[in-house]
Short mmCIF file of C-alpha atoms in Angstrom, two decimals:
data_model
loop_
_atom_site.label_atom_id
_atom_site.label_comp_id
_atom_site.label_asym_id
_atom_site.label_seq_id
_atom_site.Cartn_x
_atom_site.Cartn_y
_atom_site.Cartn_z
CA UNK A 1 41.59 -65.90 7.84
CA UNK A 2 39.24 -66.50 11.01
CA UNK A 3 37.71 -64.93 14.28
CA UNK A 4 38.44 -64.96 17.75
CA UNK A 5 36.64 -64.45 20.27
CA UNK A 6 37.30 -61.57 22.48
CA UNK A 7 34.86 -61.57 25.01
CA UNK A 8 30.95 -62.61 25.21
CA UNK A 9 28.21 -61.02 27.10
CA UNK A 10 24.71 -61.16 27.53
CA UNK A 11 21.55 -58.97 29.23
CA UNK A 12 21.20 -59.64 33.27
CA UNK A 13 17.55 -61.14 32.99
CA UNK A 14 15.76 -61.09 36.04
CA UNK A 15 11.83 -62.14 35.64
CA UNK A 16 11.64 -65.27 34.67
CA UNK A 17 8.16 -67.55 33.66
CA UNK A 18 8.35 -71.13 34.24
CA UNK A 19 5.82 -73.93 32.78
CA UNK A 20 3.52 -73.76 35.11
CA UNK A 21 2.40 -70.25 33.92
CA UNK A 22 1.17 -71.55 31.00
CA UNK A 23 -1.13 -74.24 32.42
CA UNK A 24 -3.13 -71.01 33.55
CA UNK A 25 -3.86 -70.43 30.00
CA UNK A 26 -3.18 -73.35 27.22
CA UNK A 27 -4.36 -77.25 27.02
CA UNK A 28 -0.47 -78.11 28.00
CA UNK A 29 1.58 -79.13 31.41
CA UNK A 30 4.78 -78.52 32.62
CA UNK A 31 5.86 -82.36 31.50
CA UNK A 32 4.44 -82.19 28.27
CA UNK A 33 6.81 -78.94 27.61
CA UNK A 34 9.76 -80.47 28.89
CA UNK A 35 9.44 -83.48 26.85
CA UNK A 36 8.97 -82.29 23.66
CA UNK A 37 11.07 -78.91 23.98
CA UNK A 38 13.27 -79.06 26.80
CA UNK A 39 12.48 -76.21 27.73
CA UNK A 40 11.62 -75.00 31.81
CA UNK A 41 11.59 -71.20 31.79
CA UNK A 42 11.94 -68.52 30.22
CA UNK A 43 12.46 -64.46 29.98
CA UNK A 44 10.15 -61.84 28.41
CA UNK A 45 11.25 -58.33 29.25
CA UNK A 46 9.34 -55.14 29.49
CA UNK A 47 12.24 -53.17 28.38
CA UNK A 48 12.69 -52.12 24.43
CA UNK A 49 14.64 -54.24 22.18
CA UNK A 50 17.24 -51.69 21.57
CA UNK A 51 17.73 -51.08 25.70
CA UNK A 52 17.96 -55.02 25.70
CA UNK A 53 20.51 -54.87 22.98
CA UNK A 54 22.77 -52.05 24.46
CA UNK A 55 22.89 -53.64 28.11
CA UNK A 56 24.18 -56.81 26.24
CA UNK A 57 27.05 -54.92 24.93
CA UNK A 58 27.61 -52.91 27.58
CA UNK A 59 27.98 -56.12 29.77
CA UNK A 60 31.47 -56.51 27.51
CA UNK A 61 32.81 -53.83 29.38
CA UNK A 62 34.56 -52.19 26.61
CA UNK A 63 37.88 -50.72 26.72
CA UNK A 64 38.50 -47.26 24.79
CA UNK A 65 41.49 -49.25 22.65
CA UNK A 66 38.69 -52.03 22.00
CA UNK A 67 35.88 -49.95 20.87
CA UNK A 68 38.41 -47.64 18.55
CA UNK A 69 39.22 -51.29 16.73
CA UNK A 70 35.68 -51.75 16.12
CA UNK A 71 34.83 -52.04 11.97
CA UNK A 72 31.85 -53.47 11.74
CA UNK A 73 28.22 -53.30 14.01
CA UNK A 74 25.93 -55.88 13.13
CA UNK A 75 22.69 -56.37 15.29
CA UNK A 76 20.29 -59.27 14.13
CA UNK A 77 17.18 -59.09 14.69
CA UNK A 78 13.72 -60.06 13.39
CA UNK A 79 12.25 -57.04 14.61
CA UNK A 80 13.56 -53.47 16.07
CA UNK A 81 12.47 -50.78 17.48
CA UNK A 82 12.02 -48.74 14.33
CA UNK A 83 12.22 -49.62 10.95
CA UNK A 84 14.62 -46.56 10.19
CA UNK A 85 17.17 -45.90 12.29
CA UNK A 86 18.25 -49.40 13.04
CA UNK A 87 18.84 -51.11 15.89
CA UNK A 88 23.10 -51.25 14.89
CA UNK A 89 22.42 -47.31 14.03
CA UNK A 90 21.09 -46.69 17.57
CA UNK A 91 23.69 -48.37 19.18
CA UNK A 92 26.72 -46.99 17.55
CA UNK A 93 26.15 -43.79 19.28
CA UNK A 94 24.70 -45.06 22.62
CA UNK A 95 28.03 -47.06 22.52
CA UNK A 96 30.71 -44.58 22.20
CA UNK A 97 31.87 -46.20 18.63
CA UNK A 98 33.47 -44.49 15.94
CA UNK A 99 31.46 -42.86 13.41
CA UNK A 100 33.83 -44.80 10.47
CA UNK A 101 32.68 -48.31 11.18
CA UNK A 102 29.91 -49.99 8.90
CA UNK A 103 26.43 -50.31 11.04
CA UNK A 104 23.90 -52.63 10.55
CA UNK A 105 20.71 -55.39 11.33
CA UNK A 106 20.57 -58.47 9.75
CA UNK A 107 17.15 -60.61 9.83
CA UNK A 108 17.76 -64.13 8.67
CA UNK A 109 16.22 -65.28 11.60
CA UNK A 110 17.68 -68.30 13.45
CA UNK A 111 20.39 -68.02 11.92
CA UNK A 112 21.27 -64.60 12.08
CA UNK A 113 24.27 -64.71 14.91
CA UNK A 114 26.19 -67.28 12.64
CA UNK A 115 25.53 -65.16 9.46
CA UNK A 116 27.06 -62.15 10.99
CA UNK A 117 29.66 -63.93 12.18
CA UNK A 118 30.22 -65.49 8.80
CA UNK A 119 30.09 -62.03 7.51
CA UNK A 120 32.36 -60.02 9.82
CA UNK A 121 35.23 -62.56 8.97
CA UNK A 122 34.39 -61.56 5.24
CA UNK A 123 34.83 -57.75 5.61
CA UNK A 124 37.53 -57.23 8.08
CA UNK A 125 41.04 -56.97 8.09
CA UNK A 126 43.53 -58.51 10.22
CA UNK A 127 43.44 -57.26 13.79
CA UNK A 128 40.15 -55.56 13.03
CA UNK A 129 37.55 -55.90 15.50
CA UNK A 130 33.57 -56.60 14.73
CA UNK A 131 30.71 -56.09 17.31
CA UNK A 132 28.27 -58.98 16.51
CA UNK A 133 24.49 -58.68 18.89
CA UNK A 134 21.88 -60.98 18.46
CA UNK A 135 18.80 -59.24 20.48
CA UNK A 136 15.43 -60.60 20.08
CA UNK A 137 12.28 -59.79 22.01
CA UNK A 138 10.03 -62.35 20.75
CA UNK A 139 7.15 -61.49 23.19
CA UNK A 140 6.41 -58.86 20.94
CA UNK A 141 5.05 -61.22 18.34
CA UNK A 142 3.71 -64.21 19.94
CA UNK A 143 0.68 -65.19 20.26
CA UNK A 144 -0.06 -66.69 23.94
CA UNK A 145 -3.59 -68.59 23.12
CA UNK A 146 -1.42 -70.38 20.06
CA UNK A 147 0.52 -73.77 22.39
CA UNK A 148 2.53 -74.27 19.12
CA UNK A 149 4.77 -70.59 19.54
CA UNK A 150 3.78 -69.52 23.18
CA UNK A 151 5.85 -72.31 25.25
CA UNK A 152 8.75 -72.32 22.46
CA UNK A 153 9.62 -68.90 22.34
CA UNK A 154 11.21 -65.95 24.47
CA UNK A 155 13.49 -62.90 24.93
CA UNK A 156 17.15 -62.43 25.06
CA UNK A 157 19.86 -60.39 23.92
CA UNK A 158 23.69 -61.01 23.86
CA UNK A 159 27.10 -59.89 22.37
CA UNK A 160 29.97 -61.21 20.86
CA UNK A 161 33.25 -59.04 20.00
CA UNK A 162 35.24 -60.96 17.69
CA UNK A 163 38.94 -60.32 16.31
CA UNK A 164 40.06 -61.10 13.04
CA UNK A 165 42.95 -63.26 12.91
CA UNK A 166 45.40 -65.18 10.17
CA UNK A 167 43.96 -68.68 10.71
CA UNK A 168 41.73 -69.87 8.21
CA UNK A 169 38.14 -70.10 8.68
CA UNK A 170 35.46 -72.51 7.43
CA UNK A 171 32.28 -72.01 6.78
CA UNK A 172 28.80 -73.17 5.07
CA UNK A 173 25.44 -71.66 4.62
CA UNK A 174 22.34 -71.09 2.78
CA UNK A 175 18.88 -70.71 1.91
CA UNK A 176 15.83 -72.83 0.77
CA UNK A 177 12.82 -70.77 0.26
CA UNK A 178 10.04 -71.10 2.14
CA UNK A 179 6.89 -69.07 3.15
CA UNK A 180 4.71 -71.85 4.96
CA UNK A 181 6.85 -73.27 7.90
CA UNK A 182 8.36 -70.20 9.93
CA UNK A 183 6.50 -66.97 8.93
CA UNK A 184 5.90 -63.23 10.42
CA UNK A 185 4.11 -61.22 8.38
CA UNK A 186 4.01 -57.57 8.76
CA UNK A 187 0.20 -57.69 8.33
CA UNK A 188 -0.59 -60.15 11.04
CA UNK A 189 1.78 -59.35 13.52
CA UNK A 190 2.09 -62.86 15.50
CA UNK A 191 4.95 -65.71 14.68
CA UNK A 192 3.30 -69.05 13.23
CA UNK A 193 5.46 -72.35 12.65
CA UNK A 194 4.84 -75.78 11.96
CA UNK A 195 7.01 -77.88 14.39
CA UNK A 196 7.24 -80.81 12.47
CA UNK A 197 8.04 -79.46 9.19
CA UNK A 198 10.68 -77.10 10.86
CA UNK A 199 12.07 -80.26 12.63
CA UNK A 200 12.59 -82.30 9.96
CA UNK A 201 14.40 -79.67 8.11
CA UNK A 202 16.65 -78.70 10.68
CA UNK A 203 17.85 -82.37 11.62
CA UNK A 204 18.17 -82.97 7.36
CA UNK A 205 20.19 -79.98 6.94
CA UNK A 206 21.98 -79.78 9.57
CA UNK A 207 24.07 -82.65 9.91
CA UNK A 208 25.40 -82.08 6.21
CA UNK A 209 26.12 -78.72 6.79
CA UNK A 210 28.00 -79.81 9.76
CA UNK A 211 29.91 -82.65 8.36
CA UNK A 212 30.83 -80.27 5.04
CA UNK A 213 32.78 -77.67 7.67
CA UNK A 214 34.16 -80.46 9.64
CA UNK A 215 35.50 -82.44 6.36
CA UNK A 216 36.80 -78.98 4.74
CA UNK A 217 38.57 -78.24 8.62
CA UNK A 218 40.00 -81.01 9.26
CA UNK A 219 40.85 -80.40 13.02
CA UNK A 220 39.44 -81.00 16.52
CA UNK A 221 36.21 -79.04 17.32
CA UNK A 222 36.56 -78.52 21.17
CA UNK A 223 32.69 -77.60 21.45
CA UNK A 224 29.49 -77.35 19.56
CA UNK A 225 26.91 -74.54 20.26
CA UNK A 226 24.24 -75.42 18.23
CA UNK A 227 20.84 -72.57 17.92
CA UNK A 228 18.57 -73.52 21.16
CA UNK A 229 15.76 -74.03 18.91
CA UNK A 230 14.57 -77.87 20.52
CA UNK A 231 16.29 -80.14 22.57
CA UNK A 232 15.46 -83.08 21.00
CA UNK A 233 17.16 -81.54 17.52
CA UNK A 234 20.00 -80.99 19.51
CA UNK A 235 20.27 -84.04 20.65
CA UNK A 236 19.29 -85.72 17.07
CA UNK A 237 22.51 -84.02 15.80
CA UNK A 238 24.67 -84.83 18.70
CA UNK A 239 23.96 -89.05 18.00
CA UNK A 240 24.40 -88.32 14.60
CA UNK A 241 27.71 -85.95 14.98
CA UNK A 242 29.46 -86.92 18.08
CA UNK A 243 31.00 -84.49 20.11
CA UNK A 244 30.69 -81.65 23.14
CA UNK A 245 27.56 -79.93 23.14
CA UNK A 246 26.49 -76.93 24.77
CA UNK A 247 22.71 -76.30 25.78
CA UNK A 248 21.15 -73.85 27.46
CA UNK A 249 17.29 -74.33 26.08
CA UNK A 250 15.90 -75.47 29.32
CA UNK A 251 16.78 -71.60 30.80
CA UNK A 252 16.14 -69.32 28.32
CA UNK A 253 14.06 -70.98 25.40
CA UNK A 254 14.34 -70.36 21.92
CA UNK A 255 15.25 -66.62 21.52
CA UNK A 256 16.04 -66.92 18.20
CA UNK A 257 19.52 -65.37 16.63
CA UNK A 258 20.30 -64.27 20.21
CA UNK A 259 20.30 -67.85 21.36
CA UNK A 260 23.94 -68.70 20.29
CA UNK A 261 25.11 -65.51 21.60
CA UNK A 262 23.72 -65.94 24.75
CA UNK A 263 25.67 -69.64 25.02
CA UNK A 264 28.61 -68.00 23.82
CA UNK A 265 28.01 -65.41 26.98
CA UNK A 266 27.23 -68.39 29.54
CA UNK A 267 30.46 -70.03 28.50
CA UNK A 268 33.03 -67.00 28.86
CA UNK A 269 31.78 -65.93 32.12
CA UNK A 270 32.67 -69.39 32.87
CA UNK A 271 35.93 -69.25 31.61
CA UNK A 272 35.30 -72.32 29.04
CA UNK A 273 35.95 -70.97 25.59
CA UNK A 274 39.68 -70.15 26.12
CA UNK A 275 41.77 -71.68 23.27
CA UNK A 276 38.99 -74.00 21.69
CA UNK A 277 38.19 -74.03 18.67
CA UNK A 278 34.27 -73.89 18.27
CA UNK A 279 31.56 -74.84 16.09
CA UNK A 280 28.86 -72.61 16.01
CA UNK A 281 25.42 -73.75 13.22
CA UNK A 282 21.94 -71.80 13.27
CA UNK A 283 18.71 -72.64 11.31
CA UNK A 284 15.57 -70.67 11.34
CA UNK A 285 13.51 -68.69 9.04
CA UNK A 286 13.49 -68.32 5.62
CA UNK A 287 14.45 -71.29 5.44
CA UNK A 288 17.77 -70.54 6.01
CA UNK A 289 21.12 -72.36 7.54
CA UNK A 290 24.43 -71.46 8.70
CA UNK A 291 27.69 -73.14 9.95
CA UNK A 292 31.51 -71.79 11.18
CA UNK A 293 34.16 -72.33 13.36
CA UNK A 294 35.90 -69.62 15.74
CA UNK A 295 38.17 -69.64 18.32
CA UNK A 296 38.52 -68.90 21.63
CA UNK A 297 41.34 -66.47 22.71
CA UNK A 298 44.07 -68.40 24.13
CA UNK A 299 44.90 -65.23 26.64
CA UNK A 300 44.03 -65.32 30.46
CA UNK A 301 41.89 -62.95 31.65
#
């Protein structure tokens, strides 16, 4: 079995903070950013996480015959609005879903989008739709006197709506515990990370878990959208793994598990995703790793 994509869809973002803004208030420049992050601008929004999360889906435009095929909710998220209801909770009403679907937020970081993903293959049926959001409003927890988190991350939301389909789908992931490298904890209320050590495990892990999905596939991977965590990891994989990759880093920065969402979004309102057959791998927190390959919908729109 595997997933196609349906449609993508992210939140309109309108206020956006370049470089420069943080010269005002860190030992950094605009060229130092760039060159180690790729990284130009940014969002941070003023709205709640869960308004940021609904606008994303609601950019899908929804049909009534899409929304009654919808199984499965999953939001991920490192951080809600309220610990009870969740964020997945909140939107299935605000949505117009129906009230026999599964509901849910997932926090594995990074690499939440692609575990949902992963997971929504796992529990539906053929035909079955799944709602997958990654929404993260990292402003919330970063610290802007710390230059190691304040030019790195950001806010974002988008959606994916995936189908389940016949084809087979391949997929890799897991977890190697950590609680020194990429930490939030609920006492201290501000993201901490050390670059290096989060570097070197992404570009270690990585590749394998690429190269495992691409040996068990065995067929033509169209396009890569790797988690906009660093440019130069991006690039790191690409000369080690060949192919098309998609970056967005230098617009939006790393929002976390909304980051491969939001490419997905870029791409469809482009039109590029019809028919291909796409890679998708996220790292993050935890530490944890995840790899999978959907497919666009051949259809015209």
């Amino acid at each position: 079995m595997g997933l196609i994509i349906k449609k993508a869809a992210k939140l309109k973002m309108d206020k956006f903070y370049d470089n420069f803004y943080f010269e005002k208030m860190l030992d950094t420049s605009n060229e130092w950013i760039v060159k180690r992050t790729g990284i130009e601008k940014r969002f941070f929004s003023e709205k709640p996480l869960s308004q940021m999360a609904e606008e994303a889906a609601e950019n899908l435009k929804l049909t009534d015959e899409e929304k009654k095929k919808i199984r499965l909710l999953i939001v991920s998220t490192v951080g809600g609005d309220f610990i009870v209801p969740s964020l997945a909770a909140i939107l299935q009403g605000r949505l117009g879903l129906e009230k026999e679907i599964l509901a849910f937020d997932l926090n594995i970081a990074c690499t939440g989008f692609v575990g949902g993903t992963i997971l929504a293959e796992s529990y539906l049926r053929a035909g079955e739709y799944a709602l997958v959001i990654g929404a993260e409003k990292l402003s919330n927890f970063t610290n802007f006197k710390d230059r190691t988190t304040a030019i790195i991350f950001a806010d974002g939301a988008g959606a994916c709506l995936y189908e389940k389909s016949k084809e087979k789908f391949y997929k890799d992931l897991g977890t190697i515990s950590d609680e020194k490298f990429l930490t939030l904890k609920s006492d201290e209320g501000y993201l901490k990370m050390e670059g290096r050590e989060v570097f070197r495990f992404a570009t270690s892990v990585m590749p394998k878990s690429i190269e495992k999905v691409l040996k068990r596939a065995d067929q033509k991977i169209d396009l890569f959208i790797l988690h906009q965590a660093n440019e130069r990891i991006i690039n790191f994989i690409e000369k080690k793994i060949p192919g098309n990759y998609y970056s967005n880093i230098k617009n939006y920065a790393n929002t976390s598990s909304a980051s491969i969402a939001m490419a997905l979004a870029d791409l469809y309102e482009k039109d590029s995703l019809r028919g291909k057959n796409i890679l998708l791998a996220g790292f993050g927190g935890g530490l944890t790793y995840g790899t999978c390959i959907v497919r666009g919908e051949n259809e015209i729109r």
